[in-house]
PDB file of C-alpha atoms in Angstrom:
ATOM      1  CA  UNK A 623      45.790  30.238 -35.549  1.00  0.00           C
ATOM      2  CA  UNK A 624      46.914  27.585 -33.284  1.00  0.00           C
ATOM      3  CA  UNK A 625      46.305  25.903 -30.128  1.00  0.00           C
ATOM      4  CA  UNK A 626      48.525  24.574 -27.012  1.00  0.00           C
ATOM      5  CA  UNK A 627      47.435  21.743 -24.187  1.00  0.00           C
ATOM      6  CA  UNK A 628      47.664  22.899 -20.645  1.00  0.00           C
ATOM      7  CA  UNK A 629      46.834  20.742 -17.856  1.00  0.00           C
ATOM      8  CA  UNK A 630      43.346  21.073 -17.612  1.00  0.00           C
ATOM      9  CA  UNK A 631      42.086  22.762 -20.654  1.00  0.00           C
ATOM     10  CA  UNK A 632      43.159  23.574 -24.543  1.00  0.00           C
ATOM     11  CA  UNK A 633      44.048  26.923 -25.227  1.00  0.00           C
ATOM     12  CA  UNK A 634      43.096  28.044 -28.621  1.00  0.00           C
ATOM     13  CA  UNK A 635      43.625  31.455 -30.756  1.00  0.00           C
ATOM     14  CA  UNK A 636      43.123  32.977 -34.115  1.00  0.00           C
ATOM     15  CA  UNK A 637      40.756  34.729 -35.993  1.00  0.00           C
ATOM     16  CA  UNK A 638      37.144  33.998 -34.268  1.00  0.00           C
ATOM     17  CA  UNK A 639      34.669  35.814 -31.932  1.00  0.00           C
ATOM     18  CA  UNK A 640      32.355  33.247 -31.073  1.00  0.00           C
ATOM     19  CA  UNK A 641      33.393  30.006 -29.347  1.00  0.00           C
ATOM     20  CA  UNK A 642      30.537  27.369 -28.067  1.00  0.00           C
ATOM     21  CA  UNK A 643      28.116  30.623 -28.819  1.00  0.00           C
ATOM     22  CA  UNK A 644      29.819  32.672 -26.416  1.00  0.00           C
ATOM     23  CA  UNK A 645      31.770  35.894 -27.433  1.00  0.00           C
ATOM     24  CA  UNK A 646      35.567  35.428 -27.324  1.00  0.00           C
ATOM     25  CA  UNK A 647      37.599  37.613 -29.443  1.00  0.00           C
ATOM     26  CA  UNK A 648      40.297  35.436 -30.721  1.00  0.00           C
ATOM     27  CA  UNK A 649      41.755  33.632 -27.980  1.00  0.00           C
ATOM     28  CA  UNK A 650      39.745  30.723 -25.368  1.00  0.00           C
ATOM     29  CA  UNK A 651      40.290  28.019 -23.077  1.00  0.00           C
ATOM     30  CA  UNK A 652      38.315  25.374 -23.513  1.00  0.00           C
ATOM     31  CA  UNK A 653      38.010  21.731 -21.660  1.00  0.00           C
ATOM     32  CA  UNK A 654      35.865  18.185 -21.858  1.00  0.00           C
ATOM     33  CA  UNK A 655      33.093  20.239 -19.921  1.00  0.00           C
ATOM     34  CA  UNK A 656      32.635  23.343 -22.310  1.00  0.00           C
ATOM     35  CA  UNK A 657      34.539  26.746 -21.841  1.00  0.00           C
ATOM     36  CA  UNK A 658      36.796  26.812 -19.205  1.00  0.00           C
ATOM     37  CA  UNK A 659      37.307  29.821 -16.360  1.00  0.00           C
ATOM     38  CA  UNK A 660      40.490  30.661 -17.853  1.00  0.00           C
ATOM     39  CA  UNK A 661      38.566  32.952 -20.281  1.00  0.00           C
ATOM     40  CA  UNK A 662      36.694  34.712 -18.521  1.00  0.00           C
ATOM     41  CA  UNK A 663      40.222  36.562 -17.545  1.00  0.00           C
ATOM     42  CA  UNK A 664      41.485  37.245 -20.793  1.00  0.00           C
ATOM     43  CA  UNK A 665      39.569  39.859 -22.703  1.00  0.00           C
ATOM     44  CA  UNK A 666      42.280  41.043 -25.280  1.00  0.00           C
ATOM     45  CA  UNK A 667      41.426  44.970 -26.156  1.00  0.00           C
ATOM     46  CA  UNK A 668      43.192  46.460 -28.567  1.00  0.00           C
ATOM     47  CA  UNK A 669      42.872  50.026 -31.240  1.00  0.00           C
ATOM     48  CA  UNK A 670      40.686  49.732 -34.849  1.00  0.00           C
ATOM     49  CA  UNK A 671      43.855  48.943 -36.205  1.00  0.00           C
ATOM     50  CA  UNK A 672      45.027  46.325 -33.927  1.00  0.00           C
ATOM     51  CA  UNK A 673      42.021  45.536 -32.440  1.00  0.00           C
ATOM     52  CA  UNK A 674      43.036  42.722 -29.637  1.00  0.00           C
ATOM     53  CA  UNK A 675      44.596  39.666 -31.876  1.00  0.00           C
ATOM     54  CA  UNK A 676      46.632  36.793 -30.420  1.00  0.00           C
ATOM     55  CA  UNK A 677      48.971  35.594 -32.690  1.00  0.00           C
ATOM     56  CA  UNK A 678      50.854  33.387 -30.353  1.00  0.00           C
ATOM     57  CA  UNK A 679      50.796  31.141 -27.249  1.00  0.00           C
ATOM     58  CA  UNK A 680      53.793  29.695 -25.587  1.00  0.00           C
ATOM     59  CA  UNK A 681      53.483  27.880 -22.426  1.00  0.00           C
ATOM     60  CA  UNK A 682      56.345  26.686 -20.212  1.00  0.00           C
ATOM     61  CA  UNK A 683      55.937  24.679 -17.193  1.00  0.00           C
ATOM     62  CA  UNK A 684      52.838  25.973 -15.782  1.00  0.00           C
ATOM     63  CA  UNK A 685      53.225  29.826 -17.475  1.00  0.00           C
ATOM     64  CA  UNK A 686      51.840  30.813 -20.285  1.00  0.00           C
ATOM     65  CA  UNK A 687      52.698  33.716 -22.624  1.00  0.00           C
ATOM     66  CA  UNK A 688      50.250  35.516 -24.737  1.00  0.00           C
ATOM     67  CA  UNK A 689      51.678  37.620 -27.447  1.00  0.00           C
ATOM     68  CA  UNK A 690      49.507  39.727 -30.364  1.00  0.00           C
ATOM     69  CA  UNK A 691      48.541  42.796 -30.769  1.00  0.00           C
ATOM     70  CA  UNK A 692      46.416  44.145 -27.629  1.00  0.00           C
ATOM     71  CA  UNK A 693      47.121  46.707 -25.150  1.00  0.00           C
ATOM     72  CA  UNK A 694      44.830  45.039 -21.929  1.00  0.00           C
ATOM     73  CA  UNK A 695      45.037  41.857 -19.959  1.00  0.00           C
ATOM     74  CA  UNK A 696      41.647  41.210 -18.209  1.00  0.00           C
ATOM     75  CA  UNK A 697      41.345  45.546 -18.206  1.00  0.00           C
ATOM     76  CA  UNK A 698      44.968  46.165 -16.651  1.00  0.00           C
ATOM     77  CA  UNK A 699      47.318  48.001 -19.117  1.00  0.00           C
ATOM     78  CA  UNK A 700      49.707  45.340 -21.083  1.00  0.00           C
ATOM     79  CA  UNK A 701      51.053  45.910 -24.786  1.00  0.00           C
ATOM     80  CA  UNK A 702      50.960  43.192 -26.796  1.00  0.00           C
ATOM     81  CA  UNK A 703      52.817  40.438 -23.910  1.00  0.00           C
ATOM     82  CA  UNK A 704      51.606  38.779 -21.307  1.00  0.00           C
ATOM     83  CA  UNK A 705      52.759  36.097 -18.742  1.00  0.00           C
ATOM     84  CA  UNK A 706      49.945  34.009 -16.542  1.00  0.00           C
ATOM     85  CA  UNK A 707      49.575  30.938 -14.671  1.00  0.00           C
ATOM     86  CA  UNK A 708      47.905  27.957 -15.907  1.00  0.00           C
ATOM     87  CA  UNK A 709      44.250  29.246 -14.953  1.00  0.00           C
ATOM     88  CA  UNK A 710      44.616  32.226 -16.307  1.00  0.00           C
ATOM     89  CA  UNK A 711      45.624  34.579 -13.362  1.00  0.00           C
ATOM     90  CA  UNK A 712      48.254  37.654 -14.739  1.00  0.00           C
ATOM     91  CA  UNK A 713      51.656  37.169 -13.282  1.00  0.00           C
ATOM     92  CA  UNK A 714      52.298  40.351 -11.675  1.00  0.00           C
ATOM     93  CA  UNK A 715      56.151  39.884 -11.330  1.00  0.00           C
ATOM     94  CA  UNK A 716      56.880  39.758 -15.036  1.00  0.00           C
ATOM     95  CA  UNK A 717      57.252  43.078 -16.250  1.00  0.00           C
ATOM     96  CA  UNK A 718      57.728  43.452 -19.892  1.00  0.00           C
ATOM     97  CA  UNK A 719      59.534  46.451 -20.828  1.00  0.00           C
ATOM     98  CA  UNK A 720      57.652  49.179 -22.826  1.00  0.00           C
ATOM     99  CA  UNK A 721      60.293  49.448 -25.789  1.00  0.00           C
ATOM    100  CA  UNK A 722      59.693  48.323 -29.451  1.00  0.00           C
ATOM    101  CA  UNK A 723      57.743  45.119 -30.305  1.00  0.00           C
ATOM    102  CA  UNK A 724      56.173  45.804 -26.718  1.00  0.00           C
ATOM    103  CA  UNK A 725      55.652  49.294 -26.571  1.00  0.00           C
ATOM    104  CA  UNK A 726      52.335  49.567 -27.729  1.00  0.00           C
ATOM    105  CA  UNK A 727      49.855  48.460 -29.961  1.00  0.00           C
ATOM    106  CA  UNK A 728      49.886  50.830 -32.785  1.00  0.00           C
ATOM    107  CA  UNK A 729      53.474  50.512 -33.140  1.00  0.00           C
ATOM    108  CA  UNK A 730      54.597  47.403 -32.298  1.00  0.00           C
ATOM    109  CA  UNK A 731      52.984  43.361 -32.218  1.00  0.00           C
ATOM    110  CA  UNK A 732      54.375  40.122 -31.034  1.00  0.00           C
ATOM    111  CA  UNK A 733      53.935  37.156 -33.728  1.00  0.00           C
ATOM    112  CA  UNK A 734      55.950  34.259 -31.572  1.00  0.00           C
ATOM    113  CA  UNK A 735      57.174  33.658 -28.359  1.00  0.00           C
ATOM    114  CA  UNK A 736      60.064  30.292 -28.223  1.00  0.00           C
ATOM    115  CA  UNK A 737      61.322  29.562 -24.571  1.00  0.00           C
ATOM    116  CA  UNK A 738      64.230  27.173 -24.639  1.00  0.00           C
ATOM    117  CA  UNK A 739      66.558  27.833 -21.896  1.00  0.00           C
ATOM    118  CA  UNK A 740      65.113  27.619 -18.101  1.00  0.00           C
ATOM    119  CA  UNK A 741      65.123  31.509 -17.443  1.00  0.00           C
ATOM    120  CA  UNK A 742      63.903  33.253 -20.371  1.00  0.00           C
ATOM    121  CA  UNK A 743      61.966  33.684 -23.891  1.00  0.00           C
ATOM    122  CA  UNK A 744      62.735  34.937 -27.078  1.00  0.00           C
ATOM    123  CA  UNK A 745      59.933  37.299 -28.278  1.00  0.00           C
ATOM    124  CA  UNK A 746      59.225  38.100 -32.000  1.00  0.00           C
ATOM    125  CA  UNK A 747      57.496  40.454 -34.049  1.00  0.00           C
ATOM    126  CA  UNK A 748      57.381  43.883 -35.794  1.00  0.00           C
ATOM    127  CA  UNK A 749      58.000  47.343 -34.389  1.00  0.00           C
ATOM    128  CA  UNK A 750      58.640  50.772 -35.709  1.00  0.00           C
ATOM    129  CA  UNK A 751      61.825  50.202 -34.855  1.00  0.00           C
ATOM    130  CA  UNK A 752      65.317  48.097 -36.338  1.00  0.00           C
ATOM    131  CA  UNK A 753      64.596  45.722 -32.748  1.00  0.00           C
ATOM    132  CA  UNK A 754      62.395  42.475 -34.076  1.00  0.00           C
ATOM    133  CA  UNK A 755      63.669  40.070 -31.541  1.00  0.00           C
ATOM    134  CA  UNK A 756      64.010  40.444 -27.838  1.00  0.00           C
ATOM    135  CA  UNK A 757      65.508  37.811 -25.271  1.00  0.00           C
ATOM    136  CA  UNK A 758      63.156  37.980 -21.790  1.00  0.00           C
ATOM    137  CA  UNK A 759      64.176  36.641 -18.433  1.00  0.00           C
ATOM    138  CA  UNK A 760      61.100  35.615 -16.405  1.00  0.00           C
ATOM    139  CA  UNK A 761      60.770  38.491 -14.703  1.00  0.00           C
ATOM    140  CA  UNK A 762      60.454  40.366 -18.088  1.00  0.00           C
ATOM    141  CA  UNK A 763      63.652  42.401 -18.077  1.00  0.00           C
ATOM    142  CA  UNK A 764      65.766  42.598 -21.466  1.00  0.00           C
ATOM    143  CA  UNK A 765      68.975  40.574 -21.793  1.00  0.00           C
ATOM    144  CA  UNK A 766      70.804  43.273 -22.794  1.00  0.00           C
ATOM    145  CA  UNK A 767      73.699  41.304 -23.964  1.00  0.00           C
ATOM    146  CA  UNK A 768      71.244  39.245 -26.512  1.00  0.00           C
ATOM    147  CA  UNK A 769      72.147  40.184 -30.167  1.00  0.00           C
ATOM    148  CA  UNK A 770      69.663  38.804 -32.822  1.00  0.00           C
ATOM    149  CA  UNK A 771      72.288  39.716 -35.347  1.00  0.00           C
ATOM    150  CA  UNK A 772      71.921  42.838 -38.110  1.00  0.00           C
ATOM    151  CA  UNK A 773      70.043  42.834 -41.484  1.00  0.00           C
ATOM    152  CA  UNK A 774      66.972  43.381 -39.910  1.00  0.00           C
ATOM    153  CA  UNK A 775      65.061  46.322 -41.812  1.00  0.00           C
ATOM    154  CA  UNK A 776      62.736  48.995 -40.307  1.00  0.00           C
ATOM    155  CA  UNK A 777      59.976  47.059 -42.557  1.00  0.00           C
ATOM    156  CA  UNK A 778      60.978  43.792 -41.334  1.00  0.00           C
ATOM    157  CA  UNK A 779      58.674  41.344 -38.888  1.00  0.00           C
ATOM    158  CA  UNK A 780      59.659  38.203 -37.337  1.00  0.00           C
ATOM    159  CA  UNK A 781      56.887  35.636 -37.550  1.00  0.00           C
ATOM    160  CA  UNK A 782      58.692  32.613 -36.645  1.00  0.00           C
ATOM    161  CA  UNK A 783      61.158  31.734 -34.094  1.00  0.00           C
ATOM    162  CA  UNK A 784      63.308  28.398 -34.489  1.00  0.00           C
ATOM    163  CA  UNK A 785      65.611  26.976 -32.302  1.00  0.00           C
ATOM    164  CA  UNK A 786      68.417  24.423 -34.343  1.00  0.00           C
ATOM    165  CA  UNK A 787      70.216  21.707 -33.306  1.00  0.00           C
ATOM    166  CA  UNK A 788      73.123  23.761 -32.567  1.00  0.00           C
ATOM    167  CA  UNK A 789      71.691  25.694 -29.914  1.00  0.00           C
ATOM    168  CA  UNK A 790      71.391  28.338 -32.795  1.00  0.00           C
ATOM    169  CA  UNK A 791      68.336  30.521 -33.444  1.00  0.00           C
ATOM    170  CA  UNK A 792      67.103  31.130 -37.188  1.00  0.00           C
ATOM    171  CA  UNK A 793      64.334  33.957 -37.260  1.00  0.00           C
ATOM    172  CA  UNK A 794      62.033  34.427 -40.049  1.00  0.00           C
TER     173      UNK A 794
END
């Protein structure tokens, strides 16, 4: 559950369907004036078993990443990542790659997102896979010279991204 300030409007996720007696399934936008356009785009979809969660928001600048467990954006295919603007429109020129943690739905989720550096995010989760962290540029492609280090088992999630002093990153 949680909730970041954009310019205009709050957005807000968790565990809820209903916000100001209008169906949202766990994520909304809301502003001084009642619920905001911004969802009205965002519909997440997901399987029974992941059935359309946000877990987490990052925004940065005027983007805004939406990770969980989903597999559409406003009914165009997405698993589990998405980039927007500030009103809510999908940013067509990120293109998150369809490997572990954002593969799919069944198999993979994102539980944080933590930009720090101008040109990308670090994205978090679980996936059926040893991979629990990934390092994004804007444009969605993999760093592929990122390491998030070893120990990291199959069972393993990441649900929280830090950022130290040090310009070090401590997952957990």
């Amino acid at each position: 559950n949680g909730m970041f300030k954009t310019a205009d409007s709050y957005l807000i996720f968790g565990l809820f369907t209903v916000v100001n007696n209008t169906g949202r399934n766990y994520f909304a936008s809301i502003d001084f004036n009642g619920i905001h356009n911004y969802v009205e785009a965002f519909h997440p979809q997901g399987t029974s078993a992941h059935n359309g969660k946000v877990y987490t928001v990052e925004t940065k600048g005027t983007d805004v990443y939406i990770g969980g467990a989903f597999y559409r954006y406003n009914g165009i295919s997405t698993a589990n990542l998405v980039k927007t603007t500030s009103n809510g429109e999908r940013d067509i020129s990120f293109n998150a790659p369809a490997v572990g943690l954002v593969s799919n739905p069944v198999t993979g989720t994102v539980y944080d997102i933590q930009s720090a550096e101008s040109d990308f995010v670090l994205v978090g989760g679980m996936s059926a896979s040893s991979e629990k962290v990934i390092k994004l540029h804007e444009n969605g492609t993999i760093d592929p010279l990122f390491n998030d280090g070893t120990g990291f088992a199959l069972s393993d999630k990441v649900r929280t991204i830090a950022l130290q002093d040090d310009c070090k990153y401590i997952f957990a």
